[in-house]
Every structure is written in C-alpha cells, then in structure tokens.
C-alpha cells in the first residue's frame, strides 16, 4: 500500500503558505525538503517522489510568493522566506532535514542553512543563479515591459528563452520539448496567478544573496553543462565558498536540468541524502575551504559530471 500524502497550511508574518509531505514508512535519512524556482510549486516534483521517496519523506512547498501561497509584500523577501522554510522544519517536528534548493530556491535554502546550520543535515543546491549580469537584467526588463503592455505571450517567451540555452552547437537533452513546456508554464502562471509576475521578476528588485560562505554543513552543488543563467564555472566558484562542498556538472543540460534530466537529478539527490556514491559522477570535486577555488580540472562537458549517455 502506497503512503498517502498530506498538505499542511502555515503562516508567517500574516502570509498564508503550505507544504506537502509524502511519507516514507521506513526512511533511511532525514526528510528531504525541496524548494524550487518560480514555476516549481509543491506539486511539481513527481520525479522526486519516485527516487527520493524510496529512501526519505519528500517535502515540497508553496512558500509565500509561490504557487497557491499568498504573495510577498513589496520590498526584500529573503527574511520572510527563510522564516517560512524554518516554520516547515519546525512543523515537521524533526531535529534535522536535508535541504534541496533549485534555481532561486537555492538562495532560500542557503539562507536557512547559514541561519540554522544545526537544523540541516545536508545541503544540495542546483542551478545556482549566483552571477546575473546587465545583459540578463535587460532581458528580464523586456519581459517586464511585455507584461506592462498586456502581452503575456511575449513575456512568457522571453522568460523561457532567458532561462535556457538555445545555441544549436551546444547539445541539450529534450531542448525543444523543454522550451515548449517552460514557455507554456510561464504563460499559464502569468495568466492564472495574481502574483506570478512579481515572483518571476523579483530578481530585478530583490536579487538573491550568495555571499558569505558556509561551514559545518555537508553540501553538494551541481550545474547543467550549458547553464546560461550562471555558468558552471561561476557556480563552481560559488561552491568553493562552502567548506568541503562537492561540485559537479550534468551533461547535455542547461538551467532547466531538473526538467531535461529529471531522473539523473532525483537520483543524485537521493544518493547524496543517504551518503551513497554519486552514481557515475566520478569526476566530482571536493572543494577547499571558503574563499579558495580548486585547481582541479574543470568538470564542464563530458569530461566530468554525469555523462550525456545517462538518460
């Protein structure tokens, strides 16, 4: 008999939000709490139910400003989001959790680990947007302008293109399928959610903070081979600010690696959360202490990380 999921509603600073739990009757590790980006709400992680759900309770969330939760008020939201995530950990009633943050969810997970390292058994961060340049900001301002002009289709197309690698010389698994899905998902979110646009464009006025480093928490950082939001090299530099972290790339994928290589990502999370070898990621690197960048060879491309043949 399969375990039944449950959904709980919480509040922080007067904002309503919720989380979902898929229990594992005989867990091998602490619950895995998953925090995604603009389009990854509590029901958007079926691959995690299969792979991670085999070894741990799976916890997904709609934090304020995401999914069905209340919108964030104007101004910085980092402290509210961290408090909301901490509220989920408290409500679970467990000493520690494994935290997996993807895309803009990485800054929330990292903030929680910095603030309460004793509550985090392991930290997994994927697609870290640690370096946003002026060209990208201009791209998102064009998307914002489309919304102001009543053109959600144009905004959705720009949003999707801004998060994906469209260079035909750089192979991405399921690129066309992923592009259609992301564009359609953005359009649906922008049309059906009263705060989706604010969530998508918040990066312009409330950029995430990836400075400050971290110690005392086992950590894994991974990037898609062709991530164009922040390059694998930039994400590796970020990973080097986390004491003793591991870093790897996943081949033939970009920022949407969780969509293009979902089983690889879910298997990677399950392995790290249970202290098992990381599959075929033989070229992973254990990075040195904060502030230093490893001199080991680059992991980008097929020379490191999960090979393109793993599908």
Short mmCIF file of N, CA and C in Angstrom, two decimals, residues 159-272:
data_model
loop_
_atom_site.label_atom_id
_atom_site.label_comp_id
_atom_site.label_asym_id
_atom_site.label_seq_id
_atom_site.Cartn_x
_atom_site.Cartn_y
_atom_site.Cartn_z
N UNK A 159 10.75 34.97 -21.01
CA UNK A 159 11.13 34.33 -19.75
C UNK A 159 11.73 32.95 -20.00
N UNK A 160 11.09 32.17 -20.87
CA UNK A 160 11.60 30.84 -21.17
C UNK A 160 12.96 30.91 -21.84
N UNK A 161 13.08 31.80 -22.83
CA UNK A 161 14.35 31.91 -23.56
C UNK A 161 15.48 32.41 -22.66
N UNK A 162 15.13 33.24 -21.66
CA UNK A 162 16.15 33.76 -20.77
C UNK A 162 16.72 32.74 -19.81
N UNK A 163 16.06 31.60 -19.69
CA UNK A 163 16.50 30.57 -18.75
C UNK A 163 17.03 29.32 -19.43
N UNK A 164 17.13 29.36 -20.77
CA UNK A 164 17.53 28.15 -21.49
C UNK A 164 18.66 28.45 -22.46
N UNK A 165 19.43 27.42 -22.78
CA UNK A 165 20.49 27.51 -23.78
C UNK A 165 19.91 27.13 -25.14
N UNK A 166 19.86 28.08 -26.06
CA UNK A 166 19.28 27.84 -27.38
C UNK A 166 20.32 27.72 -28.48
N UNK A 167 21.59 27.66 -28.10
CA UNK A 167 22.68 27.52 -29.06
C UNK A 167 22.65 26.10 -29.65
N UNK A 168 22.42 25.97 -30.96
CA UNK A 168 22.33 24.63 -31.56
C UNK A 168 23.63 23.85 -31.51
N UNK A 169 24.75 24.53 -31.30
CA UNK A 169 26.04 23.84 -31.22
C UNK A 169 26.32 23.28 -29.82
N UNK A 170 25.43 23.55 -28.88
CA UNK A 170 25.59 23.03 -27.51
C UNK A 170 24.42 22.10 -27.22
N UNK A 171 24.65 20.79 -27.26
CA UNK A 171 23.53 19.83 -27.16
C UNK A 171 22.86 19.87 -25.79
N UNK A 172 21.53 19.93 -25.82
CA UNK A 172 20.71 19.90 -24.62
C UNK A 172 19.64 18.83 -24.81
N UNK A 173 19.59 17.89 -23.89
CA UNK A 173 18.63 16.80 -23.96
C UNK A 173 17.21 17.35 -23.88
N UNK A 174 16.35 16.94 -24.82
CA UNK A 174 14.93 17.34 -24.83
C UNK A 174 14.76 18.86 -24.91
N UNK A 175 15.64 19.55 -25.62
CA UNK A 175 15.60 21.01 -25.64
C UNK A 175 14.24 21.54 -26.12
N UNK A 176 13.78 21.09 -27.28
CA UNK A 176 12.55 21.64 -27.85
C UNK A 176 11.35 21.33 -26.96
N UNK A 177 11.31 20.12 -26.42
CA UNK A 177 10.23 19.77 -25.50
C UNK A 177 10.27 20.64 -24.25
N UNK A 178 11.47 20.82 -23.71
CA UNK A 178 11.62 21.64 -22.52
C UNK A 178 11.23 23.09 -22.79
N UNK A 179 11.64 23.62 -23.95
CA UNK A 179 11.32 25.01 -24.28
C UNK A 179 9.82 25.21 -24.38
N UNK A 180 9.13 24.30 -25.05
CA UNK A 180 7.67 24.42 -25.16
C UNK A 180 7.01 24.33 -23.80
N UNK A 181 7.49 23.41 -22.99
CA UNK A 181 6.89 23.24 -21.66
C UNK A 181 7.10 24.47 -20.80
N UNK A 182 8.32 25.00 -20.78
CA UNK A 182 8.61 26.16 -19.93
C UNK A 182 7.84 27.37 -20.41
N UNK A 183 7.80 27.59 -21.74
CA UNK A 183 7.04 28.73 -22.26
C UNK A 183 5.56 28.61 -21.89
N UNK A 184 4.99 27.43 -22.06
CA UNK A 184 3.58 27.22 -21.72
C UNK A 184 3.33 27.38 -20.23
N UNK A 185 4.27 26.90 -19.42
CA UNK A 185 4.11 27.01 -17.96
C UNK A 185 4.16 28.46 -17.52
N UNK A 186 5.08 29.23 -18.10
CA UNK A 186 5.13 30.65 -17.76
C UNK A 186 3.84 31.36 -18.17
N UNK A 187 3.33 31.05 -19.35
CA UNK A 187 2.10 31.69 -19.82
C UNK A 187 0.93 31.34 -18.90
N UNK A 188 0.85 30.07 -18.53
CA UNK A 188 -0.22 29.63 -17.62
C UNK A 188 -0.10 30.33 -16.27
N UNK A 189 1.13 30.43 -15.76
CA UNK A 189 1.33 31.07 -14.45
C UNK A 189 1.00 32.55 -14.51
N UNK A 190 1.43 33.21 -15.57
CA UNK A 190 1.20 34.65 -15.69
C UNK A 190 -0.28 34.97 -15.86
N UNK A 191 -1.01 34.04 -16.50
CA UNK A 191 -2.44 34.27 -16.72
C UNK A 191 -3.28 33.87 -15.52
N UNK A 192 -2.80 32.88 -14.76
CA UNK A 192 -3.66 32.32 -13.72
C UNK A 192 -3.29 32.64 -12.29
N UNK A 193 -2.16 33.30 -12.06
CA UNK A 193 -1.74 33.60 -10.70
C UNK A 193 -1.63 35.10 -10.50
N UNK A 194 -2.19 35.58 -9.40
CA UNK A 194 -2.19 37.02 -9.16
C UNK A 194 -0.82 37.55 -8.81
N UNK A 195 0.13 36.69 -8.49
CA UNK A 195 1.45 37.19 -8.12
C UNK A 195 2.58 36.52 -8.88
N UNK A 196 2.25 35.76 -9.95
CA UNK A 196 3.30 35.08 -10.71
C UNK A 196 4.28 36.06 -11.32
N UNK A 197 3.76 37.15 -11.87
CA UNK A 197 4.65 38.13 -12.50
C UNK A 197 5.62 38.72 -11.49
N UNK A 198 5.13 39.04 -10.29
CA UNK A 198 6.02 39.57 -9.26
C UNK A 198 7.10 38.56 -8.90
N UNK A 199 6.72 37.27 -8.82
CA UNK A 199 7.69 36.24 -8.46
C UNK A 199 8.76 36.09 -9.53
N UNK A 200 8.32 36.10 -10.79
CA UNK A 200 9.26 35.91 -11.89
C UNK A 200 10.23 37.08 -12.00
N UNK A 201 9.74 38.29 -11.78
CA UNK A 201 10.55 39.49 -11.99
C UNK A 201 11.20 40.03 -10.73
N UNK A 202 11.01 39.34 -9.61
CA UNK A 202 11.56 39.83 -8.35
C UNK A 202 13.08 39.96 -8.40
N UNK A 203 13.73 39.17 -9.27
CA UNK A 203 15.19 39.23 -9.37
C UNK A 203 15.68 40.63 -9.67
N UNK A 204 14.85 41.44 -10.36
CA UNK A 204 15.28 42.78 -10.73
C UNK A 204 15.38 43.70 -9.51
N UNK A 205 14.42 43.57 -8.58
CA UNK A 205 14.41 44.47 -7.44
C UNK A 205 14.88 43.85 -6.14
N UNK A 206 14.93 42.51 -6.10
CA UNK A 206 15.30 41.82 -4.87
C UNK A 206 16.19 40.63 -5.22
N UNK A 207 17.40 40.90 -5.73
CA UNK A 207 18.27 39.81 -6.17
C UNK A 207 18.72 38.95 -4.99
N UNK A 208 18.90 37.65 -5.22
CA UNK A 208 19.34 36.77 -4.14
C UNK A 208 20.78 37.05 -3.74
N UNK A 209 21.10 36.71 -2.50
CA UNK A 209 22.43 36.95 -1.95
C UNK A 209 23.16 35.62 -1.78
N UNK A 210 24.26 35.46 -2.49
CA UNK A 210 25.04 34.23 -2.40
C UNK A 210 26.42 34.47 -1.79
N UNK A 211 26.58 35.58 -1.10
CA UNK A 211 27.86 35.87 -0.46
C UNK A 211 27.84 35.33 0.97
N UNK A 212 29.00 35.29 1.58
CA UNK A 212 29.06 34.95 3.00
C UNK A 212 29.56 33.57 3.34
N UNK A 213 29.51 32.64 2.37
CA UNK A 213 30.04 31.31 2.63
C UNK A 213 29.20 30.50 3.60
N UNK A 214 29.69 29.31 3.91
CA UNK A 214 29.00 28.39 4.82
C UNK A 214 30.00 27.34 5.28
N UNK A 215 29.89 26.93 6.52
CA UNK A 215 30.70 25.82 7.02
C UNK A 215 29.85 24.99 7.96
N UNK A 216 30.26 23.75 8.17
CA UNK A 216 29.59 22.88 9.11
C UNK A 216 28.42 22.10 8.55
N UNK A 217 28.12 22.23 7.27
CA UNK A 217 27.01 21.50 6.65
C UNK A 217 27.53 20.79 5.40
N UNK A 218 27.43 19.47 5.31
CA UNK A 218 27.82 18.78 4.07
C UNK A 218 27.00 19.32 2.90
N UNK A 219 27.67 19.66 1.79
CA UNK A 219 26.97 20.32 0.70
C UNK A 219 27.41 19.79 -0.66
N UNK A 220 26.43 19.77 -1.57
CA UNK A 220 26.66 19.41 -2.97
C UNK A 220 26.07 20.52 -3.83
N UNK A 221 26.84 20.99 -4.80
CA UNK A 221 26.37 21.97 -5.78
C UNK A 221 26.50 21.34 -7.16
N UNK A 222 25.44 21.43 -7.99
CA UNK A 222 25.53 20.88 -9.34
C UNK A 222 24.96 21.87 -10.34
N UNK A 223 25.46 21.78 -11.57
CA UNK A 223 25.04 22.69 -12.64
C UNK A 223 24.83 21.92 -13.92
N UNK A 224 23.91 22.40 -14.76
CA UNK A 224 23.80 21.87 -16.10
C UNK A 224 25.01 22.29 -16.92
N UNK A 225 25.46 21.43 -17.78
CA UNK A 225 26.66 21.66 -18.58
C UNK A 225 26.61 22.98 -19.35
N UNK A 226 25.40 23.36 -19.81
CA UNK A 226 25.26 24.56 -20.63
C UNK A 226 24.36 25.60 -19.96
N UNK A 227 24.41 25.68 -18.66
CA UNK A 227 23.61 26.68 -17.94
C UNK A 227 24.05 28.07 -18.38
N UNK A 228 23.10 28.88 -18.87
CA UNK A 228 23.40 30.22 -19.33
C UNK A 228 22.97 31.29 -18.33
N UNK A 229 22.32 30.91 -17.24
CA UNK A 229 21.95 31.88 -16.21
C UNK A 229 23.18 32.24 -15.41
N UNK A 230 23.81 31.25 -14.84
CA UNK A 230 25.17 31.36 -14.28
C UNK A 230 25.94 30.16 -14.79
N UNK A 231 27.11 30.37 -15.34
CA UNK A 231 27.85 29.29 -15.96
C UNK A 231 28.32 28.28 -14.92
N UNK A 232 28.62 27.05 -15.35
CA UNK A 232 29.19 26.09 -14.41
C UNK A 232 30.45 26.61 -13.72
N UNK A 233 31.28 27.37 -14.44
CA UNK A 233 32.48 27.92 -13.80
C UNK A 233 32.11 28.90 -12.70
N UNK A 234 31.11 29.73 -12.91
CA UNK A 234 30.67 30.66 -11.88
C UNK A 234 30.05 29.93 -10.70
N UNK A 235 29.29 28.88 -10.98
CA UNK A 235 28.69 28.11 -9.90
C UNK A 235 29.75 27.34 -9.12
N UNK A 236 30.77 26.92 -9.80
CA UNK A 236 31.87 26.24 -9.11
C UNK A 236 32.59 27.22 -8.17
N UNK A 237 32.79 28.45 -8.61
CA UNK A 237 33.39 29.45 -7.73
C UNK A 237 32.52 29.69 -6.50
N UNK A 238 31.20 29.73 -6.72
CA UNK A 238 30.30 29.85 -5.58
C UNK A 238 30.45 28.64 -4.65
N UNK A 239 30.49 27.44 -5.21
CA UNK A 239 30.60 26.23 -4.39
C UNK A 239 31.86 26.25 -3.54
N UNK A 240 32.91 26.89 -4.02
CA UNK A 240 34.16 26.96 -3.27
C UNK A 240 34.04 27.81 -2.02
N UNK A 241 32.96 28.58 -1.87
CA UNK A 241 32.75 29.35 -0.64
C UNK A 241 32.11 28.51 0.45
N UNK A 242 31.75 27.27 0.14
CA UNK A 242 31.16 26.36 1.11
C UNK A 242 32.21 25.33 1.49
N UNK A 243 32.61 25.32 2.74
CA UNK A 243 33.69 24.45 3.19
C UNK A 243 33.43 22.99 2.84
N UNK A 244 34.39 22.39 2.11
CA UNK A 244 34.34 20.96 1.84
C UNK A 244 33.22 20.52 0.94
N UNK A 245 32.62 21.43 0.18
CA UNK A 245 31.50 21.05 -0.67
C UNK A 245 31.98 20.24 -1.87
N UNK A 246 31.02 19.56 -2.48
CA UNK A 246 31.28 18.85 -3.72
C UNK A 246 30.61 19.62 -4.86
N UNK A 247 31.21 19.55 -6.04
CA UNK A 247 30.63 20.22 -7.21
C UNK A 247 30.70 19.27 -8.40
N UNK A 248 29.65 19.29 -9.22
CA UNK A 248 29.68 18.51 -10.45
C UNK A 248 28.74 19.13 -11.48
N UNK A 249 28.92 18.72 -12.73
CA UNK A 249 28.02 19.13 -13.80
C UNK A 249 27.25 17.92 -14.30
N UNK A 250 26.12 18.19 -14.94
CA UNK A 250 25.32 17.15 -15.58
C UNK A 250 25.28 17.46 -17.07
N UNK A 251 25.70 16.50 -17.88
CA UNK A 251 25.88 16.72 -19.30
C UNK A 251 24.59 16.96 -20.06
N UNK A 252 24.72 17.62 -21.22
CA UNK A 252 23.63 17.88 -22.17
C UNK A 252 22.40 18.47 -21.47
N UNK A 253 22.62 19.49 -20.67
CA UNK A 253 21.52 20.15 -19.97
C UNK A 253 21.90 21.60 -19.74
N UNK A 254 20.89 22.42 -19.42
CA UNK A 254 21.15 23.82 -19.12
C UNK A 254 20.54 24.16 -17.77
N UNK A 255 20.05 25.39 -17.59
CA UNK A 255 19.49 25.77 -16.29
C UNK A 255 18.30 24.91 -15.92
N UNK A 256 17.60 24.37 -16.92
CA UNK A 256 16.43 23.52 -16.66
C UNK A 256 16.82 22.05 -16.58
N UNK A 257 17.95 21.78 -15.98
CA UNK A 257 18.41 20.39 -15.83
C UNK A 257 17.38 19.53 -15.11
N UNK A 258 16.60 20.11 -14.20
CA UNK A 258 15.61 19.31 -13.47
C UNK A 258 14.48 18.85 -14.38
N UNK A 259 14.31 19.51 -15.51
CA UNK A 259 13.30 19.12 -16.48
C UNK A 259 13.90 18.26 -17.58
N UNK A 260 15.12 18.58 -18.00
CA UNK A 260 15.77 17.87 -19.10
C UNK A 260 16.36 16.54 -18.65
N UNK A 261 16.86 16.47 -17.42
CA UNK A 261 17.46 15.24 -16.89
C UNK A 261 16.86 14.93 -15.51
N UNK A 262 15.53 14.81 -15.41
CA UNK A 262 14.88 14.72 -14.11
C UNK A 262 15.29 13.50 -13.30
N UNK A 263 15.43 12.36 -13.95
CA UNK A 263 15.80 11.16 -13.19
C UNK A 263 17.22 11.24 -12.68
N UNK A 264 18.13 11.81 -13.47
CA UNK A 264 19.51 11.98 -13.01
C UNK A 264 19.56 12.87 -11.79
N UNK A 265 18.81 13.99 -11.82
CA UNK A 265 18.82 14.91 -10.69
C UNK A 265 18.22 14.24 -9.45
N UNK A 266 17.09 13.57 -9.62
CA UNK A 266 16.44 12.94 -8.47
C UNK A 266 17.31 11.84 -7.87
N UNK A 267 17.96 11.06 -8.74
CA UNK A 267 18.86 10.01 -8.25
C UNK A 267 20.04 10.62 -7.52
N UNK A 268 20.57 11.73 -8.04
CA UNK A 268 21.69 12.42 -7.39
C UNK A 268 21.30 12.89 -5.99
N UNK A 269 20.12 13.49 -5.86
CA UNK A 269 19.65 13.97 -4.56
C UNK A 269 19.49 12.80 -3.60
N UNK A 270 18.89 11.71 -4.05
CA UNK A 270 18.69 10.56 -3.18
C UNK A 270 20.02 9.97 -2.72
N UNK A 271 21.00 9.91 -3.62
CA UNK A 271 22.30 9.35 -3.26
C UNK A 271 23.02 10.23 -2.23
N UNK A 272 23.02 11.53 -2.48
CA UNK A 272 23.73 12.42 -1.55
C UNK A 272 23.05 12.42 -0.18
#
